[in-house]
Coordinates of C-alpha atoms in Angstrom, one line a residue:
M1 CA 116.1 126.4 141.0
T2 CA 117.9 124.6 138.2
V3 CA 116.2 124.1 134.8
Q4 CA 116.2 120.0 135.7
H5 CA 114.0 120.9 138.1
I6 CA 111.6 123.0 136.2
V7 CA 111.4 120.2 133.0
N8 CA 110.0 117.5 136.0
V9 CA 106.6 119.9 135.2
V10 CA 106.8 117.6 132.0
Y11 CA 105.8 114.6 133.9
L12 CA 102.4 115.6 134.3
S13 CA 101.2 115.4 130.6
P14 CA 101.2 111.8 130.5
L15 CA 100.3 112.5 134.8
A16 CA 97.3 114.6 133.2
F17 CA 95.9 111.9 130.8
L18 CA 96.5 108.9 133.3
A19 CA 94.3 111.2 135.8
T20 CA 91.6 110.7 132.4
A21 CA 92.0 107.2 132.2
L22 CA 91.5 107.3 136.2
L23 CA 88.6 109.6 136.3
S24 CA 87.0 107.1 133.3
H25 CA 86.4 104.3 135.5
F26 CA 84.3 106.2 137.4
Q27 CA 82.2 108.0 134.3
P28 CA 82.9 104.4 131.5
G29 CA 79.1 105.3 129.9
L30 CA 77.7 107.9 128.1
R31 CA 78.4 111.5 127.5
P32 CA 80.5 111.8 130.6
K33 CA 80.4 115.2 131.1
H34 CA 84.2 115.5 133.5
V35 CA 86.3 112.5 131.3
K36 CA 85.8 115.0 128.1
S37 CA 86.5 118.0 130.3
I38 CA 89.7 116.7 132.0
A39 CA 90.4 115.2 128.5
T40 CA 90.0 117.9 126.7
A41 CA 91.9 120.0 129.9
A42 CA 94.7 117.1 129.4
T43 CA 95.5 117.9 126.1
I44 CA 95.7 122.2 126.2
L45 CA 98.3 121.1 129.4
S46 CA 100.5 119.3 126.7
I47 CA 100.4 121.7 124.7
L48 CA 101.6 124.0 126.8
I49 CA 104.3 122.3 127.9
A50 CA 105.2 121.1 124.2
A51 CA 105.9 124.9 123.3
I52 CA 107.9 125.5 126.8
S53 CA 109.9 122.2 126.4
G54 CA 110.7 123.5 122.9
V55 CA 111.9 127.1 124.2
F56 CA 114.1 125.0 126.9
I57 CA 115.7 123.2 123.4
S58 CA 116.1 126.5 122.0
Q59 CA 118.8 126.9 124.5
H60 CA 119.8 124.0 125.8
P61 CA 120.4 121.2 123.4
L62 CA 119.8 118.7 126.0
I63 CA 117.9 118.9 129.9
E64 CA 117.4 116.0 131.9
S65 CA 115.0 115.3 134.6
T66 CA 115.9 114.3 138.0
F67 CA 116.4 110.6 138.7
L68 CA 115.0 108.3 140.7
G69 CA 116.4 104.7 141.0
Y70 CA 118.6 102.2 141.9
K71 CA 122.6 101.8 139.9
Q72 CA 121.7 103.6 137.4
L73 CA 118.3 102.0 136.3
G74 CA 115.0 104.0 137.3
L75 CA 112.9 106.9 135.9
S76 CA 114.3 110.4 134.3
L77 CA 112.9 112.0 130.9
R78 CA 115.1 113.2 128.0
L79 CA 114.2 116.3 126.6
D80 CA 116.4 117.0 123.4
S81 CA 115.7 118.1 120.1
V82 CA 114.3 114.8 118.8
S83 CA 112.4 113.8 121.3
V84 CA 110.8 117.5 121.4
L85 CA 109.8 117.4 118.2
M86 CA 107.8 113.3 118.8
F87 CA 106.2 115.1 121.8
S88 CA 105.1 117.6 120.2
M89 CA 103.7 115.6 117.3
I90 CA 102.0 113.5 119.4
V91 CA 100.3 116.1 121.8
L92 CA 98.5 117.9 118.6
L93 CA 97.6 114.2 117.0
S94 CA 96.1 114.0 120.2
F95 CA 94.4 116.9 120.2
I96 CA 93.1 116.1 117.1
I97 CA 92.2 112.7 117.8
L98 CA 90.4 113.4 121.3
R99 CA 88.5 116.4 120.0
F100 CA 86.8 114.3 116.9
S101 CA 86.0 111.6 119.7
K102 CA 83.9 113.2 121.5
N103 CA 81.3 113.5 118.9
Y104 CA 82.4 110.7 117.2
L105 CA 81.1 108.0 119.7
D106 CA 78.8 111.2 121.7
G107 CA 75.9 108.1 122.4
D108 CA 77.7 105.6 122.9
V109 CA 77.2 103.7 125.8
R110 CA 80.5 102.9 126.5
Q111 CA 82.1 106.6 125.5
G112 CA 83.5 106.8 129.3
A113 CA 85.2 103.7 128.8
F114 CA 87.0 104.2 125.5
I115 CA 88.5 108.1 126.2
G116 CA 90.1 106.7 129.2
R117 CA 91.7 103.8 127.2
L118 CA 92.7 106.4 124.2
A119 CA 93.6 108.7 127.6
A120 CA 96.4 105.5 128.9
T121 CA 97.2 105.1 125.5
I122 CA 98.2 108.8 124.7
A123 CA 100.2 109.0 128.3
A124 CA 102.5 105.4 127.3
V125 CA 103.2 107.2 123.6
Q126 CA 104.4 110.4 125.3
L127 CA 106.3 108.7 128.3
L128 CA 108.0 106.6 125.4
V129 CA 109.9 109.1 123.5
L130 CA 110.5 111.3 126.8
S131 CA 112.8 107.9 128.4
G132 CA 115.4 108.8 129.2
N133 CA 117.0 106.0 130.7
V134 CA 116.8 102.2 130.0
V135 CA 113.8 101.0 132.2
L136 CA 111.2 104.2 131.6
L137 CA 111.9 103.2 128.0
L138 CA 110.9 98.9 128.7
L139 CA 107.7 100.0 130.6
A140 CA 106.8 102.7 128.2
W141 CA 107.0 99.9 125.4
V142 CA 105.5 97.4 127.0
F143 CA 102.5 100.2 128.4
T144 CA 101.7 101.1 124.6
S145 CA 101.0 97.8 123.9
I146 CA 98.5 96.2 126.6
S147 CA 96.7 100.4 126.0
L148 CA 95.8 99.8 122.5
H149 CA 95.3 95.6 123.0
R150 CA 92.4 97.0 125.2
L151 CA 91.5 99.7 122.2
L152 CA 91.6 97.2 119.6
V153 CA 89.1 94.7 122.0
F154 CA 87.3 97.4 122.7
Y155 CA 83.5 96.2 120.8
H156 CA 85.4 92.6 122.3
E157 CA 81.6 90.9 121.1
R158 CA 83.1 91.5 117.8
L159 CA 85.4 87.9 116.5
G160 CA 87.1 90.0 113.7
A161 CA 88.4 91.8 116.2
I162 CA 89.7 89.8 118.9
I163 CA 91.6 87.5 117.0
A164 CA 93.7 90.9 114.9
A165 CA 94.1 91.9 118.9
R166 CA 95.6 88.0 119.4
K167 CA 97.3 88.4 116.5
K168 CA 98.9 92.1 117.5
F169 CA 99.2 90.4 121.5
L170 CA 101.5 87.9 120.4
V171 CA 103.8 90.3 118.3
A172 CA 104.2 92.5 120.9
R173 CA 104.7 90.4 123.2
L174 CA 107.6 89.0 121.1
G175 CA 109.0 92.6 120.6
D176 CA 109.1 93.7 124.2
V177 CA 111.1 90.3 125.0
S178 CA 113.5 92.0 122.2
L179 CA 113.8 95.0 123.3
L180 CA 114.5 93.8 126.9
G181 CA 116.9 91.7 125.7
A182 CA 118.5 94.4 123.9
L183 CA 118.0 96.9 126.8
I184 CA 119.8 93.9 128.9
A185 CA 122.9 94.2 126.8
L186 CA 123.6 97.4 126.9
Y187 CA 123.2 97.8 130.1
L188 CA 126.6 94.9 130.8
N189 CA 127.7 96.7 128.3
F190 CA 127.9 100.3 129.4
D191 CA 127.4 99.6 133.1
T192 CA 124.6 102.1 133.6
G193 CA 120.7 102.7 131.9
N194 CA 121.0 106.2 131.1
L195 CA 120.9 106.8 127.2
E196 CA 123.0 109.9 127.2
V197 CA 126.3 108.1 129.2
I198 CA 125.6 105.0 126.6
F199 CA 125.1 107.5 123.9
Q200 CA 128.6 109.9 125.3
Q201 CA 131.0 106.4 125.6
L202 CA 129.6 105.3 121.5
K203 CA 131.1 109.0 120.4
I204 CA 134.5 108.6 121.9
T205 CA 135.2 105.4 121.8
S206 CA 136.6 103.4 119.0
I207 CA 134.2 100.5 117.7
S208 CA 137.5 97.9 117.5
E209 CA 137.7 98.6 121.4
F210 CA 134.0 97.2 122.6
T211 CA 135.6 93.2 122.9
S212 CA 132.1 92.5 123.9
S213 CA 129.7 90.9 121.6
N214 CA 127.2 92.7 123.8
L215 CA 126.6 95.8 121.6
E216 CA 125.7 93.2 118.3
V217 CA 123.4 91.2 119.9
A218 CA 122.1 94.7 121.6
A219 CA 121.7 96.2 118.2
I220 CA 120.7 93.4 116.7
L221 CA 117.5 92.9 119.2
L222 CA 117.3 96.5 118.7
V223 CA 115.9 96.4 115.0
I224 CA 114.4 92.7 115.7
A225 CA 112.0 94.9 118.3
A226 CA 111.5 97.5 115.8
L227 CA 110.7 95.6 112.8
L228 CA 108.0 93.1 115.4
K229 CA 106.5 97.1 116.6
S230 CA 105.7 98.3 112.8
A231 CA 104.1 95.2 111.8
Q232 CA 107.0 95.0 109.3
F233 CA 106.5 91.7 107.2
P234 CA 106.1 88.5 107.5
T235 CA 104.4 90.2 110.8
H236 CA 101.7 92.8 109.4
G237 CA 98.8 90.4 109.1
W238 CA 97.7 92.3 112.2
L239 CA 97.7 95.4 110.7
I240 CA 95.1 94.9 108.3
E241 CA 93.0 93.4 109.7
V242 CA 92.3 96.3 112.9
M243 CA 89.2 97.6 111.4
E244 CA 86.8 96.6 114.0
T245 CA 87.5 99.1 116.8
P246 CA 86.6 102.8 116.7
T247 CA 87.7 105.0 113.4
P248 CA 90.3 107.1 116.0
V249 CA 92.2 103.9 117.4
S250 CA 93.2 103.6 113.9
A251 CA 94.1 107.1 113.6
L252 CA 95.8 107.1 117.0
L253 CA 97.5 103.8 115.6
H254 CA 98.3 104.3 112.2
A255 CA 99.9 108.2 113.3
G256 CA 100.8 107.4 116.1
L257 CA 102.0 104.2 117.9
L258 CA 103.7 102.6 114.4
N259 CA 105.6 105.2 114.7
A260 CA 107.6 103.6 118.2
G261 CA 109.4 101.4 115.9
P262 CA 111.5 104.2 113.7
F263 CA 111.3 106.2 117.1
L264 CA 112.9 103.0 118.7
I265 CA 116.2 102.9 115.7
I266 CA 115.9 106.8 115.8
R267 CA 117.0 107.5 119.6
M268 CA 119.5 104.2 119.7
A269 CA 121.4 105.3 116.4
Y270 CA 124.9 105.6 117.5
V271 CA 124.1 101.9 118.1
I272 CA 123.0 100.9 115.6
E273 CA 125.7 102.4 114.0
S274 CA 128.3 100.6 116.0
S275 CA 126.8 97.6 114.6
A276 CA 127.8 95.6 111.4
F277 CA 124.5 93.5 110.8
A278 CA 121.3 95.9 112.2
P279 CA 122.4 98.4 108.8
L280 CA 122.0 95.6 106.9
I281 CA 118.9 94.5 108.5
L282 CA 117.0 97.1 108.0
I283 CA 117.1 98.1 104.5
A284 CA 117.1 94.1 103.8
I285 CA 113.6 93.9 105.6
G286 CA 112.5 97.6 105.6
G287 CA 113.0 97.7 101.9
F288 CA 111.6 94.7 101.1
T289 CA 108.3 95.7 103.2
A290 CA 108.2 99.2 101.6
L291 CA 108.2 97.8 98.5
F292 CA 105.6 94.5 98.8
A293 CA 103.5 96.6 101.0
S294 CA 103.0 99.2 98.1
V295 CA 101.9 97.1 95.3
A296 CA 99.6 95.2 97.8
F297 CA 98.2 99.1 98.6
L298 CA 97.6 99.7 94.9
T299 CA 95.6 96.0 94.3
Q300 CA 93.4 96.9 97.5
T301 CA 89.3 97.8 97.0
S302 CA 88.6 98.9 101.1
V303 CA 90.0 102.3 102.1
K304 CA 91.1 101.4 104.8
T305 CA 92.9 98.5 104.5
A306 CA 94.5 100.7 101.4
L307 CA 94.5 102.6 104.0
A308 CA 96.8 100.0 106.5
Y309 CA 99.1 99.0 103.4
S310 CA 100.3 102.4 103.4
S311 CA 101.0 102.8 106.9
I312 CA 103.3 99.2 106.5
A313 CA 105.0 100.7 103.4
H314 CA 105.6 103.8 104.9
M315 CA 107.1 102.2 107.8
G316 CA 109.4 99.9 105.9
F317 CA 111.0 103.4 104.1
S318 CA 111.7 105.0 107.2
L319 CA 113.5 101.5 108.7
M320 CA 114.9 101.3 105.7
T321 CA 116.3 105.1 105.2
C322 CA 117.7 104.1 108.6
G323 CA 119.6 101.5 107.4
M324 CA 121.1 103.7 104.9
G325 CA 122.1 106.3 108.1
V326 CA 119.8 109.5 107.3
Y327 CA 118.3 109.5 110.2
S328 CA 117.5 113.2 110.0
A329 CA 115.5 112.3 106.7
A330 CA 113.6 109.5 108.6
M331 CA 112.9 111.0 111.1
L332 CA 111.2 113.8 108.6
H333 CA 109.5 111.4 106.8
L334 CA 107.9 109.9 110.2
V335 CA 106.4 113.5 111.5
A336 CA 104.8 113.7 107.7
H337 CA 103.3 110.4 107.4
S338 CA 101.8 110.8 111.0
F339 CA 99.8 114.3 110.6
Y340 CA 98.9 112.7 107.0
K341 CA 97.6 109.5 108.0
A342 CA 95.6 110.7 111.4
H343 CA 93.9 112.9 108.4
S344 CA 93.6 110.4 105.7
F345 CA 92.2 107.6 108.8
L346 CA 89.4 110.9 110.1
S347 CA 88.3 111.9 106.7
S348 CA 88.0 108.1 105.0
G349 CA 84.3 108.4 106.1
S350 CA 83.9 111.2 103.8
A351 CA 81.1 111.8 101.4
I352 CA 82.9 115.1 100.4
D353 CA 85.6 113.3 99.2
I354 CA 84.0 110.7 97.3
I355 CA 82.0 113.1 95.1
R356 CA 85.2 115.2 94.2
T357 CA 87.1 111.8 92.6
A358 CA 84.6 111.0 91.2
K359 CA 84.8 114.0 89.4
V360 CA 88.7 113.7 87.9
S361 CA 88.2 112.5 84.5
D362 CA 90.4 109.6 83.6
V363 CA 93.1 111.0 80.7
I364 CA 93.5 108.5 77.7
R365 CA 97.3 106.4 77.7
T366 CA 98.6 106.2 74.0
K367 CA 101.3 104.0 75.0
N368 CA 103.6 105.4 72.6
P369 CA 107.0 103.8 73.8
F370 CA 109.1 107.2 73.0
R371 CA 106.7 109.1 75.5
I372 CA 107.5 106.6 78.1
V373 CA 111.3 106.8 77.5
L374 CA 111.3 110.8 78.3
G375 CA 109.3 110.5 80.3
I376 CA 111.6 108.1 83.1
L377 CA 114.8 110.9 80.9
L378 CA 112.4 113.7 82.6
G379 CA 111.9 112.4 86.5
I380 CA 115.6 111.4 86.1
G381 CA 116.9 114.7 84.8
V382 CA 115.2 117.0 86.8
Y383 CA 116.1 115.2 90.4
A384 CA 120.1 115.2 88.6
G385 CA 119.9 118.7 88.2
L386 CA 118.6 119.9 91.5
A387 CA 120.7 117.7 93.7
L388 CA 123.6 119.0 91.2
L389 CA 122.3 122.5 91.8
W390 CA 121.9 122.0 95.7
G391 CA 125.6 120.9 96.3
I392 CA 124.9 117.1 97.0
N393 CA 128.0 115.0 97.1
S394 CA 127.9 112.1 95.5
E395 CA 130.6 110.5 97.8
N396 CA 129.9 111.5 101.5
E397 CA 126.0 111.8 101.4
T398 CA 125.2 108.9 99.0
A399 CA 122.5 107.5 100.7
I400 CA 120.9 110.6 100.6
L401 CA 121.0 110.2 96.7
G402 CA 120.6 106.7 97.1
I403 CA 116.6 108.0 98.8
G404 CA 116.5 110.1 96.2
T405 CA 116.7 108.6 93.2
I406 CA 113.0 106.5 94.8
I407 CA 111.4 110.2 94.6
A408 CA 112.8 110.8 90.9
L409 CA 111.1 107.3 90.2
G410 CA 108.0 108.6 91.2
L411 CA 109.0 112.0 89.1
S412 CA 108.9 109.4 86.3
R413 CA 106.3 108.3 87.0
L414 CA 104.1 111.7 87.1
F415 CA 106.5 112.6 83.3
T416 CA 105.5 108.9 81.7
S417 CA 101.6 109.6 82.8
A418 CA 101.6 113.2 81.5
L419 CA 103.9 112.9 78.2
D420 CA 101.7 109.9 77.0
S421 CA 98.3 110.5 77.8
S422 CA 95.7 113.1 75.8
G423 CA 96.6 115.7 78.4
G424 CA 98.2 117.7 76.6
I425 CA 100.7 121.2 77.5
K426 CA 99.0 121.9 80.4
L427 CA 99.3 118.6 82.5
L428 CA 102.8 118.4 81.5
F429 CA 103.3 122.2 82.7
R430 CA 101.7 120.6 85.9
A431 CA 104.1 117.4 86.6
A432 CA 106.7 120.1 85.6
L433 CA 106.1 122.5 88.5
L434 CA 104.5 119.6 90.8
S435 CA 107.9 117.9 90.5
L436 CA 110.5 120.8 90.7
L437 CA 108.3 121.3 93.9
V438 CA 108.5 118.3 95.7
T439 CA 112.2 117.9 94.7
L440 CA 112.7 121.0 96.4
A441 CA 111.2 120.1 99.2
F442 CA 112.5 116.6 100.0
F443 CA 116.1 118.7 99.7
T444 CA 114.9 121.6 101.5
L445 CA 113.2 119.9 104.6
E446 CA 115.8 117.2 104.8
A447 CA 118.6 120.1 105.2
G448 CA 116.2 121.4 107.8
S449 CA 115.6 118.3 109.4
H450 CA 119.4 117.3 109.4
E451 CA 120.5 121.1 110.7
L452 CA 117.3 120.8 113.9
L453 CA 118.0 117.0 114.8
S454 CA 122.4 117.1 113.9
A455 CA 123.4 117.2 117.7
Q456 CA 121.5 113.6 118.3
L457 CA 122.0 112.1 115.8
P458 CA 125.8 110.9 114.0
E459 CA 126.7 112.3 111.4
L460 CA 126.1 111.1 107.9
S461 CA 129.1 108.1 106.8
K462 CA 129.8 106.6 103.4
P463 CA 128.3 103.8 103.1
N464 CA 130.3 100.4 103.3
F465 CA 130.4 97.5 100.4
S466 CA 127.4 95.4 101.7
T467 CA 125.6 98.4 102.6
L468 CA 126.0 99.8 98.8
A469 CA 125.4 96.9 97.6
L470 CA 121.9 95.8 99.5
T471 CA 121.1 99.7 98.6
V472 CA 121.4 99.2 95.1
I473 CA 119.9 95.9 95.2
I474 CA 116.6 97.2 96.9
L475 CA 116.6 100.4 94.4
I476 CA 116.8 97.7 91.5
A477 CA 114.1 96.2 92.5
F478 CA 111.8 100.0 93.4
S479 CA 112.8 100.9 89.7
A480 CA 111.8 97.6 88.3
T481 CA 108.6 98.3 89.7
V482 CA 108.1 101.6 89.0
F483 CA 108.3 100.3 85.4
I484 CA 106.0 97.7 85.3
Q485 CA 103.6 100.3 87.1
I486 CA 104.4 102.8 83.9
I487 CA 103.9 100.5 81.0
A488 CA 100.5 98.7 83.3
P489 CA 97.7 100.2 80.5
S490 CA 99.6 97.6 78.4
L491 CA 99.3 94.4 80.9
T492 CA 95.8 95.1 81.8
S493 CA 95.0 91.9 79.1
S494 CA 97.5 89.4 80.8
S495 CA 96.3 86.5 82.8
F496 CA 99.2 86.3 85.0
F497 CA 99.4 89.7 85.7
K498 CA 95.8 89.7 87.1
A499 CA 96.2 86.7 88.6
L500 CA 99.2 88.4 90.5
A501 CA 97.1 90.9 91.6
I502 CA 94.5 89.6 93.1
H503 CA 98.0 86.9 95.3
F504 CA 99.1 90.6 96.0
R505 CA 95.4 91.8 97.0
N506 CA 95.3 89.0 99.6
G507 CA 98.7 89.7 100.9
F508 CA 99.8 86.3 99.1
Y509 CA 98.2 84.8 102.2
L510 CA 100.9 84.7 104.8
N511 CA 97.6 85.3 107.4
T512 CA 96.5 82.4 106.7
L513 CA 99.2 81.3 108.1
F514 CA 99.1 83.9 111.0
D515 CA 95.5 82.5 111.8
N516 CA 96.7 79.4 112.3
T517 CA 99.4 79.6 114.8
V518 CA 97.0 82.1 116.0
R519 CA 94.5 78.9 116.3
A520 CA 97.0 77.1 117.4
L521 CA 98.1 78.5 120.9
Y522 CA 94.7 80.3 122.0
T523 CA 90.7 77.9 123.0
Y524 CA 88.0 79.0 121.1
G525 CA 84.9 78.2 122.5
S526 CA 82.1 77.0 119.9
E527 CA 80.2 80.0 119.9
K528 CA 83.7 82.0 119.1
K529 CA 84.3 79.5 116.3
P530 CA 86.4 81.5 113.3
A531 CA 84.9 80.8 110.2
V532 CA 88.6 80.0 108.4
V533 CA 89.0 76.3 109.2
N534 CA 92.0 76.1 107.8
S535 CA 94.7 76.7 105.0
S536 CA 93.1 75.4 102.5
E537 CA 90.0 76.2 102.8
C538 CA 91.5 80.5 103.4
F539 CA 93.3 80.5 100.0
E540 CA 90.4 78.9 97.5
K541 CA 88.0 81.6 100.2
H542 CA 90.5 84.4 99.0
I543 CA 91.0 83.2 95.1
L544 CA 86.9 83.3 94.6
T545 CA 86.4 86.3 96.3
S546 CA 89.1 88.0 94.9
T547 CA 88.6 87.5 91.5
V548 CA 84.8 87.4 91.4
Q549 CA 86.0 91.1 93.0
L550 CA 88.1 91.6 90.2
E551 CA 86.3 91.3 87.6
N552 CA 83.6 93.8 88.6
Q553 CA 85.5 96.2 88.7
P554 CA 86.1 98.5 85.9
I555 CA 89.1 98.8 84.2
A556 CA 90.2 101.7 85.4
A557 CA 90.3 100.6 88.7
K558 CA 92.5 96.9 87.0
N559 CA 94.5 99.6 85.5

């Protein structure tokens, strides 16, 4: 029996979760004993399969399962370093989230149905990351959206959940159409749906030899599909409203399903690299979204809404990193964000964290310009010094330096807070130690990720003028934002910045336009009429509510 045939065992993992979903139809109610048991067995089986897959990949860089289909279009699984890493992450998160769900929903009259829907979604995500053919990739992509929709409307009597789910449904269908168009263009260009055949042809063939525009169209459509999947600006509004579902859904959504966008770009990296415009779109929209959502995150008063904006920003940063060509760093960021965000949502209601936060004493800022400038220089100096010691080539690894610049800005913020405060030498020492650890972790983990994934990703190349110019613009925007944040204590009395904070908190009311679009496409019953009637009323409502909230906040929160 060949390794190829042994790898067919990997199908058992998504099939076990699909079996859980099927069984839930017979035990959809309170405390479904058998559904819980088979769900637990499915997670344990998946962990074992992930471990075995890792062993196989350590010996064989690429393994494909038996192909089922016609004219190179059909079903096949692909095991390589990228897919196994994502698969392993998903099975670990699935184990944690399902374990949490058993207690979280204990006593719910539809606990069995919920676990079944959760299992179906997990199966779809597993098939997505393991896809070796464009047909399975498309089917899994659509299945993730449909199964997520069923989770978002789990409490169908909640109007907020219905409206958010409808927004997500519209965005998802646009993403599905974009992905379908991209995959058709790839098939027309390469006469195959096998991903490995497509990648190999792109590796050995000069881009100039592709006379067809199909490749450029495919790359752009892939980018559009990824942007829509990961709630990027301006279609991010649905994500900040999907709070009516149980907490495990939020954890799975933010830690797993949102990653489908960056994963698609990483999986199709060779296609993206062959395009002249796709990387620029990723840098522009991903970078702007990361910046916009990061600022909006700082203005939120709701924990879950803040976490939603954080996810939007992280997805934007991952996509921007892909646009810069540093796919290994994007994958590293993706995995780290997934575990961090799953923990954040599952522990968002913990009273212990609130008590601990309440015990933290604020330091007093001195607002000394010299100390502020010194803090900025120290942050840049630490990063630049370690980059030099690490041996980063400024010519061939410009993109890594560009990503690292954002880390340097964070270090500047850290040093400034320590120097320009009453914290003393102890706080400065802690800031310096943390800065060194963060910078070393970035270079070490990025190098390890590159080594692990290099066989499946394009080599890092010198950016062209357009990419470099756009990257510089994005970095200048990030720098300006961080500088404003550093001097924020001096701006607390400014009415302009108070008003700006209100507008950012409400996402500049783009959700209002989204609401009107959804209302135009759906007919609501009189008993389900949305509370918001039109754009002007929604705008006035946001302004009034946000002003009251801002005035009632303590000074530390406003800063």
